[in-house]
CSV table of C-alpha atoms in Angstrom, one decimal:
chain,number,residue,atom,x,y,z
A,5,UNK,CA,-26.7,8.6,31.1
A,6,UNK,CA,-23.7,10.0,28.7
A,7,UNK,CA,-24.6,9.6,25.0
A,8,UNK,CA,-23.0,6.6,23.2
A,9,UNK,CA,-19.6,7.4,21.8
A,10,UNK,CA,-19.1,7.1,18.0
A,11,UNK,CA,-16.7,4.4,17.1
A,12,UNK,CA,-14.0,5.0,14.5
A,13,UNK,CA,-11.8,1.9,13.0
A,14,UNK,CA,-8.7,2.3,10.7
A,15,UNK,CA,-9.1,0.1,8.3
A,16,UNK,CA,-6.7,1.8,5.6
A,17,UNK,CA,-3.6,3.6,5.7
A,18,UNK,CA,-2.2,4.5,2.2
A,19,UNK,CA,-0.4,6.9,0.1
A,20,UNK,CA,-3.3,9.0,-1.4
A,21,UNK,CA,-4.3,12.5,-2.0
A,22,UNK,CA,-7.0,14.1,0.2
A,23,UNK,CA,-8.3,15.3,-3.2
A,24,UNK,CA,-9.4,11.9,-4.3
A,25,UNK,CA,-10.8,10.8,-1.2
A,26,UNK,CA,-13.0,14.1,-1.2
A,27,UNK,CA,-14.3,13.3,-4.6
A,28,UNK,CA,-15.6,10.2,-3.5
A,29,UNK,CA,-16.9,11.2,0.1
A,30,UNK,CA,-19.0,14.1,-1.2
A,31,UNK,CA,-20.4,12.0,-4.2
A,32,UNK,CA,-21.4,9.3,-1.9
A,33,UNK,CA,-23.3,11.4,0.5
A,34,UNK,CA,-24.7,14.0,-1.8
A,35,UNK,CA,-25.3,11.9,-5.0
A,36,UNK,CA,-25.3,8.1,-4.4
A,37,UNK,CA,-27.3,8.2,-1.3
A,38,UNK,CA,-30.3,10.3,-2.6
A,39,UNK,CA,-30.3,8.1,-5.9
A,40,UNK,CA,-30.6,5.0,-3.6
A,41,UNK,CA,-33.4,6.9,-1.7
A,42,UNK,CA,-31.4,7.2,1.5
A,43,UNK,CA,-30.3,9.7,3.8
A,44,UNK,CA,-27.2,9.3,6.2
A,45,UNK,CA,-28.5,9.2,9.8
A,46,UNK,CA,-24.9,9.7,11.0
A,47,UNK,CA,-23.0,12.7,11.8
A,48,UNK,CA,-20.0,11.7,10.3
A,49,UNK,CA,-19.4,8.8,8.0
A,50,UNK,CA,-15.7,9.0,7.5
A,51,UNK,CA,-12.5,11.0,8.6
A,52,UNK,CA,-9.4,11.3,6.6
A,53,UNK,CA,-6.1,12.1,8.2
A,54,UNK,CA,-3.4,13.2,5.8
A,55,UNK,CA,0.3,14.0,6.0
A,56,UNK,CA,2.6,14.5,3.5
A,57,UNK,CA,3.8,10.8,4.2
A,58,UNK,CA,0.4,9.3,3.6
A,59,UNK,CA,-3.4,9.1,4.5
A,60,UNK,CA,-5.4,7.3,7.5
A,61,UNK,CA,-9.0,6.4,6.6
A,62,UNK,CA,-11.1,6.3,9.7
A,63,UNK,CA,-14.6,4.7,9.4
A,64,UNK,CA,-17.5,5.3,11.5
A,65,UNK,CA,-18.1,1.7,12.4
A,66,UNK,CA,-22.0,2.0,12.6
A,67,UNK,CA,-22.3,4.1,9.4
A,68,UNK,CA,-20.5,1.3,7.3
A,69,UNK,CA,-22.6,-1.3,8.8
A,70,UNK,CA,-25.6,0.6,7.8
A,71,UNK,CA,-24.7,1.1,4.0
A,72,UNK,CA,-23.6,-2.7,4.0
A,73,UNK,CA,-27.1,-3.7,5.5
A,74,UNK,CA,-29.0,-1.5,3.1
A,75,UNK,CA,-27.2,-2.9,0.0
A,76,UNK,CA,-27.5,-6.3,1.4
A,77,UNK,CA,-31.2,-6.2,1.7
A,78,UNK,CA,-31.7,-5.1,-2.1
A,79,UNK,CA,-29.3,-7.5,-3.4
A,80,UNK,CA,-31.0,-10.3,-1.5
A,81,UNK,CA,-34.4,-8.9,-3.1
A,82,UNK,CA,-32.8,-8.8,-6.7
A,83,UNK,CA,-29.4,-10.5,-7.3
A,84,UNK,CA,-29.1,-8.2,-10.3
A,85,UNK,CA,-29.6,-4.9,-8.3
A,86,UNK,CA,-26.0,-3.7,-8.7
A,87,UNK,CA,-25.5,-4.6,-12.2
A,88,UNK,CA,-26.6,-1.0,-13.6
A,89,UNK,CA,-24.5,0.7,-11.3
A,90,UNK,CA,-21.4,-1.4,-12.1
A,91,UNK,CA,-22.0,-1.1,-15.9
A,92,UNK,CA,-22.2,2.8,-15.5
A,93,UNK,CA,-19.0,2.7,-13.3
A,94,UNK,CA,-17.3,0.6,-15.9
A,95,UNK,CA,-18.4,2.7,-18.8
A,96,UNK,CA,-16.8,5.7,-16.8
A,97,UNK,CA,-13.5,3.9,-16.7
A,98,UNK,CA,-12.8,4.1,-20.4
A,99,UNK,CA,-12.6,8.1,-20.5
A,100,UNK,CA,-10.5,8.0,-17.3
A,101,UNK,CA,-8.3,5.4,-18.6
A,102,UNK,CA,-7.5,7.6,-21.6
A,103,UNK,CA,-6.3,10.4,-19.2
A,104,UNK,CA,-4.1,7.8,-17.3
A,105,UNK,CA,-2.5,6.5,-20.5
A,106,UNK,CA,-1.8,10.1,-22.0
A,107,UNK,CA,-0.4,11.0,-18.5
A,108,UNK,CA,-0.1,14.2,-16.3
A,109,UNK,CA,-1.0,17.7,-17.9
A,110,UNK,CA,-1.0,21.2,-16.6
A,111,UNK,CA,-3.8,22.1,-19.3
A,112,UNK,CA,-6.5,23.5,-16.9
A,113,UNK,CA,-9.2,22.6,-19.2
A,114,UNK,CA,-8.4,19.1,-19.5
A,115,UNK,CA,-8.1,18.8,-15.7
A,116,UNK,CA,-11.6,20.2,-15.3
A,117,UNK,CA,-12.8,17.9,-17.8
A,118,UNK,CA,-11.1,14.9,-15.9
A,119,UNK,CA,-12.2,16.2,-12.5
A,120,UNK,CA,-16.0,16.0,-13.8
A,121,UNK,CA,-15.5,12.3,-14.6
A,122,UNK,CA,-14.1,11.6,-11.2
A,123,UNK,CA,-17.0,13.4,-9.6
A,124,UNK,CA,-19.3,11.0,-11.3
A,125,UNK,CA,-17.3,7.8,-11.2
A,126,UNK,CA,-16.3,8.2,-7.5
A,127,UNK,CA,-19.4,7.5,-5.6
A,128,UNK,CA,-20.3,4.7,-8.0
A,129,UNK,CA,-17.1,2.7,-6.8
A,130,UNK,CA,-19.0,2.2,-3.4
A,131,UNK,CA,-21.8,0.1,-5.3
A,132,UNK,CA,-19.2,-2.6,-5.7
A,133,UNK,CA,-16.8,-2.0,-3.0
A,134,UNK,CA,-18.9,-2.1,0.0
A,135,UNK,CA,-20.8,-5.5,-0.9
A,136,UNK,CA,-17.4,-6.8,-1.9
A,137,UNK,CA,-16.1,-6.7,1.6
A,138,UNK,CA,-19.3,-8.1,3.2
A,139,UNK,CA,-19.3,-11.9,3.3
A,140,UNK,CA,-23.1,-11.9,3.8
A,141,UNK,CA,-23.5,-11.1,0.0
A,142,UNK,CA,-24.8,-14.0,-2.2
A,143,UNK,CA,-22.2,-16.0,-3.5
A,144,UNK,CA,-23.0,-15.8,-7.1
A,145,UNK,CA,-22.8,-12.0,-6.8
A,146,UNK,CA,-19.6,-12.0,-4.8
A,147,UNK,CA,-17.8,-13.9,-7.1
A,148,UNK,CA,-18.1,-11.1,-9.5
A,149,UNK,CA,-17.4,-8.3,-7.2
A,150,UNK,CA,-14.2,-10.1,-6.0
A,151,UNK,CA,-13.0,-10.1,-9.7
A,152,UNK,CA,-13.7,-6.6,-10.1
A,153,UNK,CA,-11.9,-6.0,-6.9
A,154,UNK,CA,-8.8,-7.9,-8.0
A,155,UNK,CA,-8.4,-5.8,-11.1
A,156,UNK,CA,-9.7,-2.4,-10.1
A,157,UNK,CA,-7.0,0.4,-10.1
A,158,UNK,CA,-9.5,3.4,-9.9
A,159,UNK,CA,-8.2,4.8,-6.7
A,160,UNK,CA,-4.6,4.0,-7.4
A,161,UNK,CA,-4.3,5.3,-11.0
A,162,UNK,CA,-6.4,8.4,-10.1
A,163,UNK,CA,-4.2,9.1,-7.1
A,164,UNK,CA,-1.1,9.0,-9.5
A,165,UNK,CA,-2.4,11.1,-12.1
A,166,UNK,CA,-3.8,13.8,-9.6
A,167,UNK,CA,-0.3,13.8,-8.0
A,168,UNK,CA,1.6,13.9,-11.3
A,169,UNK,CA,-0.6,16.8,-12.3
A,170,UNK,CA,0.0,18.5,-9.2
A,171,UNK,CA,3.6,18.5,-9.8
A,172,UNK,CA,3.2,19.8,-13.5
A,173,UNK,CA,1.2,22.7,-12.2
A,174,UNK,CA,4.3,23.6,-10.0
A,175,UNK,CA,3.6,22.1,-6.4
A,176,UNK,CA,6.3,19.9,-4.7
A,177,UNK,CA,5.4,16.3,-5.2
A,178,UNK,CA,5.9,15.3,-1.8
A,179,UNK,CA,3.1,17.9,-0.6
A,180,UNK,CA,0.4,16.5,-3.4
A,181,UNK,CA,-1.4,14.7,-0.7
A,182,UNK,CA,-2.3,18.2,1.0
A,183,UNK,CA,-4.3,19.4,-1.9
A,184,UNK,CA,-8.1,19.7,-1.4
A,185,UNK,CA,-10.4,18.8,-4.0
A,186,UNK,CA,-12.1,22.3,-4.3
A,187,UNK,CA,-8.3,23.5,-5.0
A,188,UNK,CA,-7.6,21.1,-7.9
A,189,UNK,CA,-6.3,22.5,-10.6
A,190,UNK,CA,-5.9,25.8,-8.7
A,191,UNK,CA,-3.1,24.8,-6.4
A,192,UNK,CA,-2.3,26.8,-3.4
A,193,UNK,CA,1.1,28.4,-2.5
A,194,UNK,CA,3.9,26.1,-1.3
A,195,UNK,CA,3.8,28.2,2.0
A,196,UNK,CA,0.1,27.1,2.5
A,197,UNK,CA,0.9,23.4,1.5
A,198,UNK,CA,3.9,23.5,3.9
A,199,UNK,CA,1.7,24.7,6.9
A,200,UNK,CA,-0.4,21.6,6.2
A,201,UNK,CA,2.4,19.1,6.2
A,202,UNK,CA,1.9,18.1,9.9
A,203,UNK,CA,-1.6,17.0,9.3
A,204,UNK,CA,-5.1,17.7,8.0
A,205,UNK,CA,-8.2,16.2,9.4
A,206,UNK,CA,-10.8,16.0,6.7
A,207,UNK,CA,-14.4,15.2,7.6
A,208,UNK,CA,-16.5,13.6,4.8
A,209,UNK,CA,-14.9,15.8,2.1
A,210,UNK,CA,-16.8,18.7,3.6
A,211,UNK,CA,-14.4,20.3,6.1
A,212,UNK,CA,-10.5,20.4,6.7
A,213,UNK,CA,-8.9,21.2,9.8
A,214,UNK,CA,-5.0,21.8,9.8
A,215,UNK,CA,-4.2,19.9,12.9
A,216,UNK,CA,-3.2,16.4,13.9
A,217,UNK,CA,-5.4,13.9,14.5
A,218,UNK,CA,-4.5,13.3,18.2
A,219,UNK,CA,-5.4,16.8,18.8
A,220,UNK,CA,-8.7,16.6,17.0
A,221,UNK,CA,-9.6,13.3,19.1
A,222,UNK,CA,-8.9,15.0,22.3
A,223,UNK,CA,-11.2,17.8,21.2
A,224,UNK,CA,-14.0,15.4,20.5
A,225,UNK,CA,-14.1,12.9,23.5
A,226,UNK,CA,-17.5,11.8,22.3
A,227,UNK,CA,-15.4,9.9,19.5
A,228,UNK,CA,-13.3,6.9,19.9
A,229,UNK,CA,-10.6,6.1,17.5
A,230,UNK,CA,-9.6,2.6,18.2
A,231,UNK,CA,-5.8,2.1,18.7
A,232,UNK,CA,-5.0,5.8,18.0
A,233,UNK,CA,-3.3,6.2,21.7
A,234,UNK,CA,-2.1,2.6,22.0
A,235,UNK,CA,1.3,2.3,23.4
A,236,UNK,CA,3.8,0.8,20.8
A,237,UNK,CA,5.2,-2.2,22.9
A,238,UNK,CA,9.1,-2.1,23.3
A,239,UNK,CA,9.6,-5.6,21.8
A,240,UNK,CA,11.8,-7.3,19.0
A,241,UNK,CA,9.3,-9.3,17.6
A,242,UNK,CA,5.5,-9.0,16.3
A,243,UNK,CA,2.6,-11.3,15.6
A,244,UNK,CA,-0.1,-11.1,12.8
A,245,UNK,CA,-2.0,-13.4,10.5
A,246,UNK,CA,-0.5,-15.8,8.1
A,247,UNK,CA,-1.5,-14.7,4.4
A,248,UNK,CA,0.8,-16.8,2.8
A,249,UNK,CA,3.2,-19.5,4.3
A,250,UNK,CA,6.9,-19.6,4.2
A,251,UNK,CA,10.2,-18.3,5.8
A,252,UNK,CA,12.3,-15.4,4.9
A,253,UNK,CA,15.1,-13.3,6.2
A,254,UNK,CA,16.1,-9.8,5.1
A,255,UNK,CA,16.5,-6.1,5.4
A,256,UNK,CA,13.6,-4.2,6.4
A,257,UNK,CA,12.3,-1.4,4.0
A,258,UNK,CA,9.5,0.7,5.5
A,259,UNK,CA,7.1,1.8,2.7
A,260,UNK,CA,4.5,4.2,3.4
A,261,UNK,CA,4.2,6.0,0.4
A,262,UNK,CA,5.4,5.7,-3.3
A,263,UNK,CA,8.6,7.6,-2.9
A,264,UNK,CA,9.8,5.2,-0.4
A,265,UNK,CA,8.9,2.3,-2.9
A,266,UNK,CA,11.7,3.2,-5.1
A,267,UNK,CA,14.2,2.3,-2.3
A,268,UNK,CA,13.2,-1.4,-2.0
A,269,UNK,CA,16.0,-4.0,-3.0
A,270,UNK,CA,16.2,-7.5,-4.2
A,271,UNK,CA,15.5,-9.6,-1.2
A,272,UNK,CA,14.2,-6.8,1.1
A,273,UNK,CA,11.5,-7.2,3.4
A,274,UNK,CA,8.9,-4.9,2.6
A,275,UNK,CA,7.0,-3.6,5.9
A,276,UNK,CA,4.1,-1.2,5.2
A,277,UNK,CA,0.8,-0.1,6.9
A,278,UNK,CA,-0.7,-1.7,3.9
A,279,UNK,CA,-0.2,-2.3,0.3
A,280,UNK,CA,-2.1,-1.0,-2.8
A,281,UNK,CA,-1.6,-1.9,-6.8
A,282,UNK,CA,1.0,0.8,-7.3
A,283,UNK,CA,3.3,-1.0,-4.9
A,284,UNK,CA,3.7,-4.1,-7.3
A,285,UNK,CA,7.2,-3.3,-8.7
A,286,UNK,CA,8.6,-3.2,-5.1
A,287,UNK,CA,6.6,-6.2,-4.2
A,288,UNK,CA,8.3,-8.2,-7.0
A,289,UNK,CA,11.8,-7.4,-5.5
A,290,UNK,CA,10.7,-7.8,-1.9
A,291,UNK,CA,11.4,-11.6,-0.4
A,292,UNK,CA,8.5,-11.0,1.9
A,293,UNK,CA,5.5,-8.7,2.7
A,294,UNK,CA,4.6,-7.4,6.7
A,295,UNK,CA,1.6,-5.0,7.0
A,296,UNK,CA,0.2,-3.5,10.1
A,297,UNK,CA,-3.3,-3.5,8.6
A,298,UNK,CA,-5.4,-6.0,6.4
A,299,UNK,CA,-7.4,-9.1,6.5
A,300,UNK,CA,-7.1,-12.3,4.3
A,301,UNK,CA,-8.7,-10.5,1.3
A,302,UNK,CA,-6.5,-7.5,1.5
A,303,UNK,CA,-4.1,-6.6,-1.5
A,304,UNK,CA,-0.8,-7.9,0.2
A,305,UNK,CA,-2.6,-11.1,0.9
A,306,UNK,CA,-3.7,-11.7,-2.6
A,307,UNK,CA,-0.4,-10.7,-4.1
A,308,UNK,CA,1.6,-12.9,-1.9
A,309,UNK,CA,-0.7,-15.8,-2.8
A,310,UNK,CA,-0.1,-15.3,-6.2
A,311,UNK,CA,3.8,-14.6,-6.0
A,312,UNK,CA,4.1,-17.3,-3.4
A,313,UNK,CA,6.0,-15.2,-1.1
A,314,UNK,CA,5.8,-15.2,2.7
A,315,UNK,CA,3.3,-12.8,3.9
A,316,UNK,CA,2.4,-11.7,7.7
A,317,UNK,CA,-0.8,-9.2,7.7
A,318,UNK,CA,-2.3,-7.4,10.6
A,319,UNK,CA,0.6,-7.0,12.9
A,320,UNK,CA,-0.5,-3.6,14.0
A,321,UNK,CA,2.8,-2.3,15.1
A,322,UNK,CA,5.4,-3.6,12.5
A,323,UNK,CA,6.0,-0.3,10.9
A,324,UNK,CA,6.8,1.4,14.2
A,325,UNK,CA,8.7,-1.4,16.0
A,326,UNK,CA,11.2,-2.0,12.8
A,327,UNK,CA,13.2,0.5,11.4
A,328,UNK,CA,14.8,0.7,7.9
A,329,UNK,CA,17.9,-1.5,7.8
A,330,UNK,CA,17.0,-3.8,10.7
A,331,UNK,CA,17.6,-7.4,9.7
A,332,UNK,CA,14.2,-9.6,10.4
A,333,UNK,CA,13.2,-13.2,10.1
A,334,UNK,CA,9.7,-13.4,8.7
A,335,UNK,CA,8.1,-16.8,10.0
A,336,UNK,CA,5.0,-16.9,8.2
A,337,UNK,CA,4.4,-20.4,9.5
A,338,UNK,CA,3.7,-19.0,12.9
A,339,UNK,CA,3.1,-15.5,12.0
A,340,UNK,CA,6.0,-14.2,13.9
A,341,UNK,CA,8.3,-11.5,12.6
A,342,UNK,CA,11.7,-11.2,14.8
A,343,UNK,CA,14.6,-8.9,14.9
A,344,UNK,CA,17.7,-10.5,14.3
């Protein structure tokens, strides 16, 4: 009998550097799990696929379920179990916010000081995030975690700071995603970064392979990347989940990264794999939001409800079916987006 395949799903696609995700992945596996008395029983926890455009995060479904089960058991035994970890995380945000407010620097000693803060703080992020997306967590705990999630900008702000520092250190901003954690702040040459532009597969922050994810998947038939090889249908409309009801008609603006965010004009329809807090200025201009990914508690859904703007999430293919400049109708009553 053949071995059971490892299933990877893609819950996130965002404009993040590989460096920030590697800080998290290494700290999670090498620091946080030992603190909890745990050792990952999985060959791979997460795979990051990054291009100059953005990053895809592919999670080992069984691994995510395992850590959620472990944390759930401890929270059920003690509703205050997460509190010291969250307090430690929050205490680290204050010095990090000082760096964010002061802005990017090319001072290597300052960047190294900042990097040490990230190494400690990044794994602690998991101690509130994984329970927050687990609806089995007791309600009194979940209420607090959801409030942290609503306001937390740890990944978004750190990503912006790292990219801005990379630019000050002489690299082209568009290639900032492709800098590894071990290379920051000693940035490799532009020639090296340009060679990575077609794609880098990062494995748990410990290994990087310069290749496309499709090529990597074909090399590893024991892994299944759900939806990776799905054929994009040739259609003029897509369906998704209604996150905020309403109707809107406007011009498509595809937003996969912060550079494209600047192109959004008043009344455009923002179409994105998913949104993050740093997209807010563009979301304020847009008449409606459409995303490929996400559930009812995703960032786009939360912001749409706050702004009372029509929003359809989880369409899977919207960013591939529609193009910049297309005129579309967002029917967020029925969850349908049509090209006009």
